[in-house]
Amino acid sequence: GHHVGPSDLGNNFFVTHEALGKPRAQVACQLLQELNETVQGTYIEEDPVLLADNKPDLYKAFTLIIATQMPEAALRKVAILCSENNIPLVVVRSYGEVGYVRIQVKEHTILELKPDNRPD
């Protein structure tokens, strides 16, 4: 995996100088857990593309997968694995100050409590 470098200090407001040189996955996991002490987090320092190709069963151990800044081809593989195993996938991509968040789940029910057509 990648390690925290000087550019990460400007791209991620959570990351401090103390994190320089440490694995990005480890630092992100620790910082995210600080936001909610009831959450348990795990990180893996391997390329997600290689994991999808070589260790697809590993994905089954998770209840949620968050994918950030992944190339589209790799993301497709991870999305298929998540879909096949009914694991929610959160995809996050940022481009400076703009970006998107996409959620993939097998089924999401929407209830319309205020229908447009009211009975007479």
mmCIF file of C-alpha atoms in Angstrom:
data_model
loop_
_atom_site.group_PDB
_atom_site.id
_atom_site.type_symbol
_atom_site.label_atom_id
_atom_site.label_comp_id
_atom_site.label_asym_id
_atom_site.label_seq_id
_atom_site.Cartn_x
_atom_site.Cartn_y
_atom_site.Cartn_z
ATOM 1 C CA GLY A 1 0.000 0.000 0.000
ATOM 2 C CA HIS A 2 0.837 3.656 -0.123
ATOM 3 C CA HIS A 3 2.328 5.621 2.738
ATOM 4 C CA VAL A 4 1.361 9.072 3.962
ATOM 5 C CA GLY A 5 3.364 11.727 2.148
ATOM 6 C CA PRO A 6 3.512 15.530 2.237
ATOM 7 C CA SER A 7 0.726 15.855 -0.348
ATOM 8 C CA ASP A 8 -1.611 13.905 1.948
ATOM 9 C CA LEU A 9 -1.259 16.635 4.579
ATOM 10 C CA GLY A 10 -2.963 19.078 2.227
ATOM 11 C CA ASN A 11 -5.528 16.631 0.837
ATOM 12 C CA ASN A 12 -6.816 15.186 4.099
ATOM 13 C CA PHE A 13 -7.447 17.510 7.027
ATOM 14 C CA PHE A 14 -7.376 14.550 9.464
ATOM 15 C CA VAL A 15 -3.784 13.640 8.636
ATOM 16 C CA THR A 16 -1.057 15.304 10.698
ATOM 17 C CA HIS A 17 2.740 15.467 10.395
ATOM 18 C CA GLU A 18 3.014 12.562 12.857
ATOM 19 C CA ALA A 19 1.479 10.295 10.211
ATOM 20 C CA LEU A 20 4.186 10.930 7.587
ATOM 21 C CA GLY A 21 5.687 7.650 6.418
ATOM 22 C CA LYS A 22 2.988 5.474 7.996
ATOM 23 C CA PRO A 23 0.684 3.328 5.839
ATOM 24 C CA ARG A 24 -2.272 5.395 4.575
ATOM 25 C CA ALA A 25 -4.725 2.592 5.303
ATOM 26 C CA GLN A 26 -3.601 2.343 8.921
ATOM 27 C CA VAL A 27 -3.797 6.095 9.480
ATOM 28 C CA ALA A 28 -7.218 6.420 7.842
ATOM 29 C CA CYS A 29 -8.596 3.487 9.835
ATOM 30 C CA GLN A 30 -7.373 4.915 13.135
ATOM 31 C CA LEU A 31 -8.705 8.385 12.405
ATOM 32 C CA LEU A 32 -12.113 7.128 11.262
ATOM 33 C CA GLN A 33 -12.465 5.051 14.419
ATOM 34 C CA GLU A 34 -11.846 8.175 16.491
ATOM 35 C CA LEU A 35 -15.025 9.657 14.999
ATOM 36 C CA ASN A 36 -17.143 6.869 16.528
ATOM 37 C CA GLU A 37 -15.723 4.774 19.350
ATOM 38 C CA THR A 38 -18.363 2.055 18.874
ATOM 39 C CA VAL A 39 -17.113 1.223 15.382
ATOM 40 C CA GLN A 40 -14.493 -1.419 14.729
ATOM 41 C CA GLY A 41 -12.312 -0.942 11.690
ATOM 42 C CA THR A 42 -9.870 -3.069 9.770
ATOM 43 C CA TYR A 43 -7.375 -2.136 7.101
ATOM 44 C CA ILE A 44 -5.456 -4.190 4.586
ATOM 45 C CA GLU A 45 -2.285 -2.926 2.947
ATOM 46 C CA GLU A 46 -2.758 -4.591 -0.418
ATOM 47 C CA ASP A 47 -3.874 -3.408 -3.818
ATOM 48 C CA PRO A 48 -7.686 -3.873 -3.972
ATOM 49 C CA VAL A 49 -7.411 -4.969 -7.612
ATOM 50 C CA LEU A 50 -5.050 -7.793 -6.676
ATOM 51 C CA LEU A 51 -7.297 -8.735 -3.762
ATOM 52 C CA ALA A 52 -10.323 -8.917 -6.059
ATOM 53 C CA ASP A 53 -8.380 -11.144 -8.468
ATOM 54 C CA ASN A 54 -6.425 -13.307 -6.022
ATOM 55 C CA LYS A 55 -8.430 -13.357 -2.775
ATOM 56 C CA PRO A 56 -12.086 -12.698 -3.626
ATOM 57 C CA ASP A 57 -13.291 -14.602 -0.531
ATOM 58 C CA LEU A 58 -11.647 -11.968 1.647
ATOM 59 C CA TYR A 59 -14.448 -9.543 0.760
ATOM 60 C CA LYS A 60 -17.007 -11.838 2.400
ATOM 61 C CA ALA A 61 -15.544 -11.040 5.833
ATOM 62 C CA PHE A 62 -16.775 -7.433 5.698
ATOM 63 C CA THR A 63 -20.207 -5.912 6.320
ATOM 64 C CA LEU A 64 -19.385 -2.703 4.437
ATOM 65 C CA ILE A 65 -16.695 -1.757 1.947
ATOM 66 C CA ILE A 66 -15.625 1.819 1.248
ATOM 67 C CA ALA A 67 -13.698 2.360 -1.973
ATOM 68 C CA THR A 68 -11.944 5.677 -2.559
ATOM 69 C CA GLN A 69 -10.158 7.033 -5.612
ATOM 70 C CA MET A 70 -10.204 3.632 -7.380
ATOM 71 C CA PRO A 71 -9.733 3.271 -11.131
ATOM 72 C CA GLU A 72 -13.002 2.349 -12.882
ATOM 73 C CA ALA A 73 -11.871 -1.124 -14.039
ATOM 74 C CA ALA A 74 -10.835 -2.104 -10.518
ATOM 75 C CA LEU A 75 -13.994 -0.623 -9.056
ATOM 76 C CA ARG A 76 -16.132 -2.783 -11.366
ATOM 77 C CA LYS A 77 -14.485 -5.940 -10.001
ATOM 78 C CA VAL A 78 -15.004 -4.864 -6.403
ATOM 79 C CA ALA A 79 -18.616 -3.853 -7.153
ATOM 80 C CA ILE A 80 -19.375 -7.272 -8.626
ATOM 81 C CA LEU A 81 -17.876 -9.041 -5.604
ATOM 82 C CA CYS A 82 -19.884 -6.849 -3.239
ATOM 83 C CA SER A 83 -23.098 -7.379 -5.196
ATOM 84 C CA GLU A 84 -22.638 -11.149 -5.338
ATOM 85 C CA ASN A 85 -22.091 -11.262 -1.559
ATOM 86 C CA ASN A 86 -24.753 -8.694 -0.629
ATOM 87 C CA ILE A 87 -22.183 -6.307 0.877
ATOM 88 C CA PRO A 88 -22.974 -2.587 0.698
ATOM 89 C CA LEU A 89 -20.354 -0.634 -1.248
ATOM 90 C CA VAL A 90 -19.691 3.071 -0.755
ATOM 91 C CA VAL A 91 -17.718 4.626 -3.605
ATOM 92 C CA VAL A 92 -16.063 7.991 -2.980
ATOM 93 C CA ARG A 93 -14.192 10.059 -5.530
ATOM 94 C CA SER A 94 -12.929 13.608 -5.094
ATOM 95 C CA TYR A 95 -11.502 16.115 -7.518
ATOM 96 C CA GLY A 96 -10.151 18.923 -5.373
ATOM 97 C CA GLU A 97 -13.150 20.569 -3.746
ATOM 98 C CA VAL A 98 -15.777 18.596 -5.690
ATOM 99 C CA GLY A 99 -16.542 14.922 -5.810
ATOM 100 C CA TYR A 100 -19.226 12.296 -5.441
ATOM 101 C CA VAL A 101 -20.406 9.525 -3.166
ATOM 102 C CA ARG A 102 -22.179 6.528 -4.678
ATOM 103 C CA ILE A 103 -23.829 3.751 -2.682
ATOM 104 C CA GLN A 104 -24.409 0.279 -4.095
ATOM 105 C CA VAL A 105 -26.821 -2.064 -2.324
ATOM 106 C CA LYS A 106 -28.824 -5.019 -3.654
ATOM 107 C CA GLU A 107 -32.151 -3.433 -2.782
ATOM 108 C CA HIS A 108 -33.263 -0.165 -1.310
ATOM 109 C CA THR A 109 -36.943 0.382 -0.567
ATOM 110 C CA ILE A 110 -38.375 3.881 -0.785
ATOM 111 C CA LEU A 111 -41.707 4.631 0.840
ATOM 112 C CA GLU A 112 -43.593 7.674 -0.331
ATOM 113 C CA LEU A 113 -45.556 8.813 2.689
ATOM 114 C CA LYS A 114 -47.105 11.798 0.964
ATOM 115 C CA PRO A 115 -48.424 10.639 -2.411
ATOM 116 C CA ASP A 116 -49.256 13.232 -5.073
ATOM 117 C CA ASN A 117 -52.704 11.755 -5.683
ATOM 118 C CA ARG A 118 -54.944 12.210 -2.656
ATOM 119 C CA PRO A 119 -58.108 10.136 -2.426
ATOM 120 C CA ASP A 120 -61.398 12.041 -2.717
#
